[in-house]
XYZ file of C-alpha atoms in Angstrom:
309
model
C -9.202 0.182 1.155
C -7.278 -3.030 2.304
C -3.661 -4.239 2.596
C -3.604 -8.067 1.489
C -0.094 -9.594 2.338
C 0.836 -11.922 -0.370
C 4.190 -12.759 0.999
C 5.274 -11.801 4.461
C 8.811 -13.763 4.786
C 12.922 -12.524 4.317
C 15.371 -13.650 1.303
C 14.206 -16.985 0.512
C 10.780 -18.450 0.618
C 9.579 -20.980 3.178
C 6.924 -23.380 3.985
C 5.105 -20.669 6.082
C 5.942 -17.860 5.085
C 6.269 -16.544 1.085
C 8.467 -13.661 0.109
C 7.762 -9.764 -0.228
C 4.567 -8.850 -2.184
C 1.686 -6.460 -0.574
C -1.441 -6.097 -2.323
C -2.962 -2.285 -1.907
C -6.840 -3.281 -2.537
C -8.627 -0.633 -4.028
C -11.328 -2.083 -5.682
C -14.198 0.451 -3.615
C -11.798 3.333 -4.176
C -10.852 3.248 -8.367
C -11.862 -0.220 -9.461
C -8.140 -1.828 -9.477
C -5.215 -3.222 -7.219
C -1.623 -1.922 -6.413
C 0.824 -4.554 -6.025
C 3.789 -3.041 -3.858
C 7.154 -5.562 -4.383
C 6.848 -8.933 -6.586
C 8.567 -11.927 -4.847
C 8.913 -15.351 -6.422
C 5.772 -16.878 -6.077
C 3.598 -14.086 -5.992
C 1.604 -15.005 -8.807
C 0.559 -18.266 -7.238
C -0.470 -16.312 -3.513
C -2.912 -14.389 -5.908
C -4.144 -17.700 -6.748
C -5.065 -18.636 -3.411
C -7.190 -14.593 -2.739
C -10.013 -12.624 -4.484
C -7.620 -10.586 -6.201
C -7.935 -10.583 -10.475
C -4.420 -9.889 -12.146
C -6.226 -7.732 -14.911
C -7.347 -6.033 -12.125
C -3.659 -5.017 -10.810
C -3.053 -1.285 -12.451
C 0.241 -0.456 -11.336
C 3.434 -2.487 -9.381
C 5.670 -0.168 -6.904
C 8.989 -1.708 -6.433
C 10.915 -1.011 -3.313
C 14.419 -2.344 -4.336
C 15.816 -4.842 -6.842
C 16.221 -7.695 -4.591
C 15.393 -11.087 -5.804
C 12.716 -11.402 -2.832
C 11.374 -8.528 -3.952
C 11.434 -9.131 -7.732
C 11.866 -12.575 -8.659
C 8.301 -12.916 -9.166
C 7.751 -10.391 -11.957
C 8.028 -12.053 -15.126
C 5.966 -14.960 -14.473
C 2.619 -12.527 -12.804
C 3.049 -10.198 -16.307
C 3.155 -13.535 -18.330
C 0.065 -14.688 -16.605
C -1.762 -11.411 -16.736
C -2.020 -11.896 -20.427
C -3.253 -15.171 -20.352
C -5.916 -14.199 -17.881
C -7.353 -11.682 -19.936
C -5.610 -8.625 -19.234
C -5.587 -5.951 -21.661
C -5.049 -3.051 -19.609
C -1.770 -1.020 -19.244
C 0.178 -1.452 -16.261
C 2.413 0.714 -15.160
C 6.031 -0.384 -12.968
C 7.827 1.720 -10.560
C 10.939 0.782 -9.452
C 14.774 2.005 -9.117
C 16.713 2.399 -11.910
C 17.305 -1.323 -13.516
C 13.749 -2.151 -13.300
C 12.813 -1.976 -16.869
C 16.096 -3.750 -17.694
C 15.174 -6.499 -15.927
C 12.011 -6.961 -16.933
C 12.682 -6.450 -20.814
C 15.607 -8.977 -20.507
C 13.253 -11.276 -19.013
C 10.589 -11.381 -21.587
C 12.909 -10.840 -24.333
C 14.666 -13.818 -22.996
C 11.962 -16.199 -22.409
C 10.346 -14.557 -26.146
C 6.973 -13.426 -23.989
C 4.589 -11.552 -25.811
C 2.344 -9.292 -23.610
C -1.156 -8.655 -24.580
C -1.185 -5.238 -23.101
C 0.742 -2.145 -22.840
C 3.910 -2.090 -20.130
C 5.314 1.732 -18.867
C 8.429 1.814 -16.788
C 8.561 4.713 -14.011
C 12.032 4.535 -12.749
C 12.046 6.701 -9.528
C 13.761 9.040 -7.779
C 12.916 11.127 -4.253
C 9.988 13.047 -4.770
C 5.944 12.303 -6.465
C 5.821 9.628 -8.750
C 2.076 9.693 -9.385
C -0.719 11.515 -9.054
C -4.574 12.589 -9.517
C -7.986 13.549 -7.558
C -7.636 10.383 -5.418
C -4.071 9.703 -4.457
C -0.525 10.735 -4.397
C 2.073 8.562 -3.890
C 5.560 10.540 -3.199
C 9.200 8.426 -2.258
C 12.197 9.032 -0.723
C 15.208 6.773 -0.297
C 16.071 4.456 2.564
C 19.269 2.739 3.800
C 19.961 -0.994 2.457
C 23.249 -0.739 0.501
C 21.300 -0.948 -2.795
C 19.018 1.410 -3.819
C 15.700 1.229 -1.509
C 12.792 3.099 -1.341
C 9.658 3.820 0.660
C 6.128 4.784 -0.579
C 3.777 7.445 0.843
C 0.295 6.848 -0.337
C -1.938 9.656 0.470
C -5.531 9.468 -0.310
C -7.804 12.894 -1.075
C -10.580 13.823 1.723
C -13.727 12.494 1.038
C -16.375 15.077 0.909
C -19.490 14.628 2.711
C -22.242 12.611 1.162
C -25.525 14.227 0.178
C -28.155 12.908 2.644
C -30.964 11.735 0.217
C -33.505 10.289 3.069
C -33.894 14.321 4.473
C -34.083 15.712 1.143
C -37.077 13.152 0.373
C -38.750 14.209 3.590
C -39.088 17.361 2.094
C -40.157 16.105 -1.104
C -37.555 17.264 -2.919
C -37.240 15.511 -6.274
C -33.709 14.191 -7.607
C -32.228 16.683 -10.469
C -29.533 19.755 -10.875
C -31.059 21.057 -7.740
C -29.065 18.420 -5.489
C -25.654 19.453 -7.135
C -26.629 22.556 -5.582
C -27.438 21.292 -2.191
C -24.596 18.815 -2.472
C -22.162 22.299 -3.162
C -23.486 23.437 0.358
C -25.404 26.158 -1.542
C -28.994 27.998 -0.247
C -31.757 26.622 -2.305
C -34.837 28.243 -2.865
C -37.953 25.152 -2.853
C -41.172 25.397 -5.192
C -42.851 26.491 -2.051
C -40.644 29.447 -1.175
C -38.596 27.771 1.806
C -35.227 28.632 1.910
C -33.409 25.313 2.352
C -28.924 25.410 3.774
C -27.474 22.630 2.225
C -24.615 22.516 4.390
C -27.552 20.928 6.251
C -28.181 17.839 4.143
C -24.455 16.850 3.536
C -22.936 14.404 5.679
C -18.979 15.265 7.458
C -16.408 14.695 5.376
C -14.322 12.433 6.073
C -9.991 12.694 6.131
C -8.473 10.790 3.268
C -6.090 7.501 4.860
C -2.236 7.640 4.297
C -0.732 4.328 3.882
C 2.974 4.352 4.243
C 5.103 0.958 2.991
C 8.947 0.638 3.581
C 11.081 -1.315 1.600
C 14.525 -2.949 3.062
C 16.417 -0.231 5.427
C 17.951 0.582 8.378
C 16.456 2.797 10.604
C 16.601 6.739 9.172
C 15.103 9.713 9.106
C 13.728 9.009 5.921
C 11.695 6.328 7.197
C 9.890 8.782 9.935
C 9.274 11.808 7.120
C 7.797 9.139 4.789
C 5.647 7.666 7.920
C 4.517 10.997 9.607
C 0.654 11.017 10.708
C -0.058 7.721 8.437
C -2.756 5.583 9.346
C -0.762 2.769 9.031
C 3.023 1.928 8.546
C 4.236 -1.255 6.987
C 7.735 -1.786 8.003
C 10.244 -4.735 7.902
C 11.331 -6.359 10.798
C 13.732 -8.532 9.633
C 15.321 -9.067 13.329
C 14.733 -8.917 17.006
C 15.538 -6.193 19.413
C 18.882 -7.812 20.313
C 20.033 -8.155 16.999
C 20.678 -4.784 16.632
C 24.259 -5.100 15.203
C 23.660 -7.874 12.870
C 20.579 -5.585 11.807
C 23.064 -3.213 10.788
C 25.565 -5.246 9.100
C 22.808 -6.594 6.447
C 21.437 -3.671 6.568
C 18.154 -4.050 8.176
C 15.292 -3.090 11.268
C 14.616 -4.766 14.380
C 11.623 -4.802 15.962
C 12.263 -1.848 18.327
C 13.818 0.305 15.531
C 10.304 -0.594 13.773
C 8.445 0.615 16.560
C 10.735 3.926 17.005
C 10.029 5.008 13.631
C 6.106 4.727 13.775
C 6.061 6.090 17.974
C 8.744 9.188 15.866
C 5.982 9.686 13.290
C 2.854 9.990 15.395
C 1.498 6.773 12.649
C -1.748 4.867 13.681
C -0.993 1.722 13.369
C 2.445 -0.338 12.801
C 2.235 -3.408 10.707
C 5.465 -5.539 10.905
C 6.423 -7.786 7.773
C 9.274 -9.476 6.323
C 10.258 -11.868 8.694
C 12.857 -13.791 8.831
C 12.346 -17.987 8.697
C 14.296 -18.368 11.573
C 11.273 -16.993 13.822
C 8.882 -19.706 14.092
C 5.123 -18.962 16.071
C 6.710 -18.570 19.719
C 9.044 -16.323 18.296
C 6.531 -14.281 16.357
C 4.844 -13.241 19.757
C 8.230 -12.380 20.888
C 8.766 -9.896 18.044
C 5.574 -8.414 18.073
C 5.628 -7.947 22.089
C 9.156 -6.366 21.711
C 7.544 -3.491 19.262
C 4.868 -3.191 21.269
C 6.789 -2.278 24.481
C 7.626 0.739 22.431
C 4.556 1.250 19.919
C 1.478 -0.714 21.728
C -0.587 -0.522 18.597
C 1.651 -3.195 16.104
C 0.781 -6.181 14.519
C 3.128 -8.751 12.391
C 1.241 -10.176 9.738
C 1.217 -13.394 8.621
C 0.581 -14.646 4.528
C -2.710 -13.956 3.260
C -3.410 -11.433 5.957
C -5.930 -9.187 5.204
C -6.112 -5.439 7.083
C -8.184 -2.882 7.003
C -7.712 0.660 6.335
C -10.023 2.879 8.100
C -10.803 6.476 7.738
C -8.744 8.760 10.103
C -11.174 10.534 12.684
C -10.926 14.211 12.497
């Protein structure tokens, strides 16, 4: 599991910095990418990593934003072209689907595969056996949302190389030992096989923000994640202005992930005012509060590792 940042910059795009897309890489996991937020531009980023449009399964939208959604239209356009047939599925606030039908039907684009619109509201907007993703509403002035990824626990994997010391041959008697059940051998030995299945290991929660001030609803949707993506659209003195558009700083950032006990804090969405020098700056400020942060830069790759126990 990987976060890719596509675009890690604020309102428009610039030379260094594109706007708001995150790629949730889960190509080990289920065979497919989720693309959270859609910036102009997005489509050619993709260009530029490993990642296969076809391969995207479903886009979470945080808010309607033009940074956030500008890129849509083109990246479904060229997902047909590249030879995806798949349905994808688009969650967003109400005015999603609008947009993107008005778009196509505009432009008279003809997809080659099946669109579904999941227009959201607080609470779980999808699940199965591997993940639920659950959202609750933030504070921009427009309709914002965060996501709450939560992956199942892996269970323990059957340890093969013991089993083979014992000459055990492969067949329905490993789904036994792999259920932790006592098996009986050929040669009357009683075998536990509890003892030949490896620790499980605690699904990862992966927590992304969309535009907000700081609130309550940001900590709930953060709480034990391994990691938190939140903006940080200004620095800690800009605390008022922060307010007036709506917005984090940097120390509001790291409040939210020291209030939810998170992992690690991964700052995005920064403004193209900060150049490198000021980049440190921003990333020391959360850190005086939350040591464990990081702001991304475009193309970024992070890993997502398993939670210890």
């Amino acid at each position: 599991m990987e976060l890719q940042f596509l675009g890690t910059g604020a309102g428009v795009p610039a030379k260094h910095r594109n706007v708001s897309s995150i790629a949730l890489k889960l190509l080990d996991e289920r065979n497919a990418v989720w693309l959270f937020d859609c910036g102009e531009g997005t489509q050619l980023q993709i260009l530029k990593s490993t990642i296969r449009p076809r391969k995207i399964e479903k886009i979470f939208i945080t808010h309607l934003h033009g940074d956030h959604i500008f890129g849509l239209p083109g990246l479904l356009s060229s997902r047909s072209f590249q030879g995806g047939n798949e349905k994808l599925e688009i969650y967003g606030p109400v005015g999603i689907a609008e947009f993107i039908r008005t778009a196509l039907k505009v432009s008279q684009t003809r997809l080659s595969y099946e669109l579904k619109f999941i227009e959201i509201k607080e609470g779980v907007v999808f699940s199965d056996k591997q993940f639920t993703v659950s959202c609750k509403p933030l504070d921009h002035g427009i309709a914002s949302f965060g996501y709450r990824i939560v992956e199942a626990d892996h269970e323990g994997e059957l340890q093969v190389d013991k089993l083979a010391v014992l000459n055990i041959p492969s067949g329905p008697i490993y789904g036994k030992i792999k259920r932790g059940e006592s098996v009986e051998l050929p040669d009357g030995q009683v075998i536990n096989g509890k003892d030949f299945v490896g620790e499980k290991k605690l699904g990862r929660t992966v927590t992304i923000l969309g535009d907000t001030r700081k609130t309550p609803n940001s900590v709930a949707l953060a709480e034990n994640a391994t990691v938190l993506v939140h903006e940080s659209t200004f620095n800690k003195d800009e605390a008022k202005m922060a307010k007036a558009y709506y917005h984090s700083t940097s120390h509001q950032a790291a409040q939210v992930a020291l209030e939810a006990k998170v992992e690690k804090l991964i700052l995005t969405h920064i403004s193209a005012r900060y150049l490198t020098g000021d980049i440190i700056q921003l990333e020391n400020e959360a850190k005086e509060i939350f040591p464990n942060t990081k702001v991304v830069k475009d193309m970024e790759i992070i890993e997502i590792p398993f939670k210890a126990e």
